[in-house]
Amino acid sequence: MKKILYHITKPENVKCILIDGIKPPKGVTGVSLTDCPFVWLSILHDEGKIRKRVAIIEVRLPIDKYREMLTLEYGIEGKFLDFDYDPYTSGPKGEIVYYGTIPNKWITAVYYLEVPKIETYNVRR
């Protein structure tokens, strides 16, 4: 049985689910879900860590290569995805970085300033 990682919504508001091991399509938007046991996307901002919508632009590493390392525990090296906001790039750009045993692998992303409506799903381990 495939594990649901987090809910993503296409720009045309067509809902779909990101499944582990399956590369998400380019251009889909995603929402970080704090109650999801498999992934936590967070945006580093000057005012602190805040949850926002992100749009996945390109996936450089398949999800199934690091899915077993994901956790809700923020700050533990090797166990989370982190959206790093880079103020030196043009526009609101950043990257979702995997820290740990697979260095320098990341998912490129941009984020939007509006806070989306978050829908929760029951996720079985």
Tab-separated table of C-alpha atoms in Angstrom:
chain	number	residue	atom	x	y	z
A	1	MET	CA	0.000	0.000	0.000
A	2	LYS	CA	1.351	3.390	-0.994
A	3	LYS	CA	1.806	6.005	1.708
A	4	ILE	CA	0.257	9.430	1.238
A	5	LEU	CA	2.908	12.071	1.846
A	6	TYR	CA	0.953	15.289	1.603
A	7	HIS	CA	-1.899	16.901	-0.242
A	8	ILE	CA	-1.135	18.812	-3.419
A	9	THR	CA	-3.417	20.990	-5.495
A	10	LYS	CA	-2.788	21.732	-9.154
A	11	PRO	CA	-2.926	25.404	-10.233
A	12	GLU	CA	-6.259	24.744	-11.953
A	13	ASN	CA	-7.602	23.626	-8.544
A	14	VAL	CA	-7.709	19.951	-9.489
A	15	LYS	CA	-6.927	18.055	-6.309
A	16	CYS	CA	-4.535	15.140	-6.254
A	17	ILE	CA	-2.500	13.202	-3.709
A	18	LEU	CA	1.290	12.917	-3.717
A	19	ILE	CA	2.170	9.237	-3.330
A	20	ASP	CA	5.546	8.078	-2.097
A	21	GLY	CA	7.892	6.861	-4.823
A	22	ILE	CA	5.974	8.714	-7.528
A	23	LYS	CA	7.500	11.914	-8.867
A	24	PRO	CA	5.037	14.825	-8.622
A	25	PRO	CA	4.264	16.649	-11.873
A	26	LYS	CA	6.119	19.889	-12.561
A	27	GLY	CA	4.157	22.984	-11.585
A	28	VAL	CA	1.812	21.463	-9.021
A	29	THR	CA	1.313	23.368	-5.782
A	30	GLY	CA	1.636	21.688	-2.420
A	31	VAL	CA	0.645	22.445	1.141
A	32	SER	CA	2.607	21.419	4.206
A	33	LEU	CA	0.471	19.491	6.674
A	34	THR	CA	1.674	19.633	10.254
A	35	ASP	CA	-0.232	16.475	11.164
A	36	CYS	CA	1.310	14.403	8.373
A	37	PRO	CA	3.740	11.788	9.745
A	38	PHE	CA	5.850	11.601	6.593
A	39	VAL	CA	6.856	15.101	5.539
A	40	TRP	CA	7.049	18.615	6.943
A	41	LEU	CA	7.699	21.499	4.579
A	42	SER	CA	8.528	24.721	6.374
A	43	ILE	CA	9.581	28.107	5.137
A	44	LEU	CA	12.396	29.931	6.853
A	45	HIS	CA	11.500	33.592	7.083
A	46	ASP	CA	12.968	36.602	8.858
A	47	GLU	CA	10.112	36.449	11.370
A	48	GLY	CA	10.512	32.738	12.006
A	49	LYS	CA	9.277	29.486	10.562
A	50	ILE	CA	5.854	29.845	8.967
A	51	ARG	CA	3.811	27.398	6.910
A	52	LYS	CA	2.940	28.461	3.374
A	53	ARG	CA	1.920	26.956	0.082
A	54	VAL	CA	4.774	25.821	-2.153
A	55	ALA	CA	4.872	25.034	-5.864
A	56	ILE	CA	7.117	22.158	-6.837
A	57	ILE	CA	9.139	23.119	-9.902
A	58	GLU	CA	11.514	20.214	-10.332
A	59	VAL	CA	12.234	17.117	-8.284
A	60	ARG	CA	15.913	16.208	-8.344
A	61	LEU	CA	15.692	13.124	-6.128
A	62	PRO	CA	12.879	10.528	-6.169
A	63	ILE	CA	10.768	10.558	-3.037
A	64	ASP	CA	11.274	6.837	-2.406
A	65	LYS	CA	15.028	7.379	-1.939
A	66	TYR	CA	14.522	9.245	1.331
A	67	ARG	CA	10.914	8.641	2.371
A	68	GLU	CA	11.905	6.398	5.288
A	69	MET	CA	13.958	9.224	6.786
A	70	LEU	CA	11.137	11.757	6.943
A	71	THR	CA	9.688	12.851	10.256
A	72	LEU	CA	7.721	15.675	11.836
A	73	GLU	CA	10.598	16.410	14.177
A	74	TYR	CA	12.077	19.644	12.881
A	75	GLY	CA	15.776	20.229	13.327
A	76	ILE	CA	17.077	16.672	13.416
A	77	GLU	CA	19.679	16.222	10.706
A	78	GLY	CA	18.805	13.575	8.154
A	79	LYS	CA	15.168	13.345	9.145
A	80	PHE	CA	13.232	16.119	7.447
A	81	LEU	CA	12.684	18.214	4.352
A	82	ASP	CA	13.270	21.904	4.821
A	83	PHE	CA	12.221	24.755	2.587
A	84	ASP	CA	15.092	27.248	2.700
A	85	TYR	CA	14.210	30.769	1.639
A	86	ASP	CA	17.135	32.467	-0.067
A	87	PRO	CA	16.759	36.269	0.118
A	88	TYR	CA	19.545	36.745	-2.418
A	89	THR	CA	17.691	35.120	-5.311
A	90	SER	CA	15.371	37.197	-7.473
A	91	GLY	CA	11.797	36.805	-6.281
A	92	PRO	CA	10.381	34.470	-3.635
A	93	LYS	CA	12.509	31.431	-4.458
A	94	GLY	CA	14.106	28.746	-2.390
A	95	GLU	CA	14.768	25.051	-2.261
A	96	ILE	CA	13.453	22.115	-0.297
A	97	VAL	CA	16.586	20.500	1.094
A	98	TYR	CA	17.092	16.992	2.369
A	99	TYR	CA	19.668	16.952	5.142
A	100	GLY	CA	21.486	13.776	5.995
A	101	THR	CA	22.973	10.760	4.311
A	102	ILE	CA	22.333	11.966	0.753
A	103	PRO	CA	24.048	15.370	0.616
A	104	ASN	CA	23.375	18.039	-1.973
A	105	LYS	CA	20.099	16.520	-3.165
A	106	TRP	CA	17.171	18.871	-3.221
A	107	ILE	CA	13.819	19.804	-4.711
A	108	THR	CA	13.551	23.220	-6.337
A	109	ALA	CA	10.456	25.180	-5.343
A	110	VAL	CA	8.858	28.597	-5.172
A	111	TYR	CA	6.334	29.735	-2.610
A	112	TYR	CA	3.313	31.980	-2.650
A	113	LEU	CA	2.612	34.610	-0.017
A	114	GLU	CA	-1.034	33.744	0.536
A	115	VAL	CA	-1.900	31.138	3.142
A	116	PRO	CA	-3.983	28.366	1.555
A	117	LYS	CA	-6.908	26.494	3.035
A	118	ILE	CA	-5.387	23.328	4.467
A	119	GLU	CA	-7.300	20.071	4.121
A	120	THR	CA	-6.433	17.201	6.413
A	121	TYR	CA	-6.380	13.522	5.526
A	122	ASN	CA	-6.159	10.407	7.635
A	123	VAL	CA	-2.772	8.874	6.888
A	124	ARG	CA	-2.030	5.324	7.947
A	125	ARG	CA	1.522	4.332	8.829
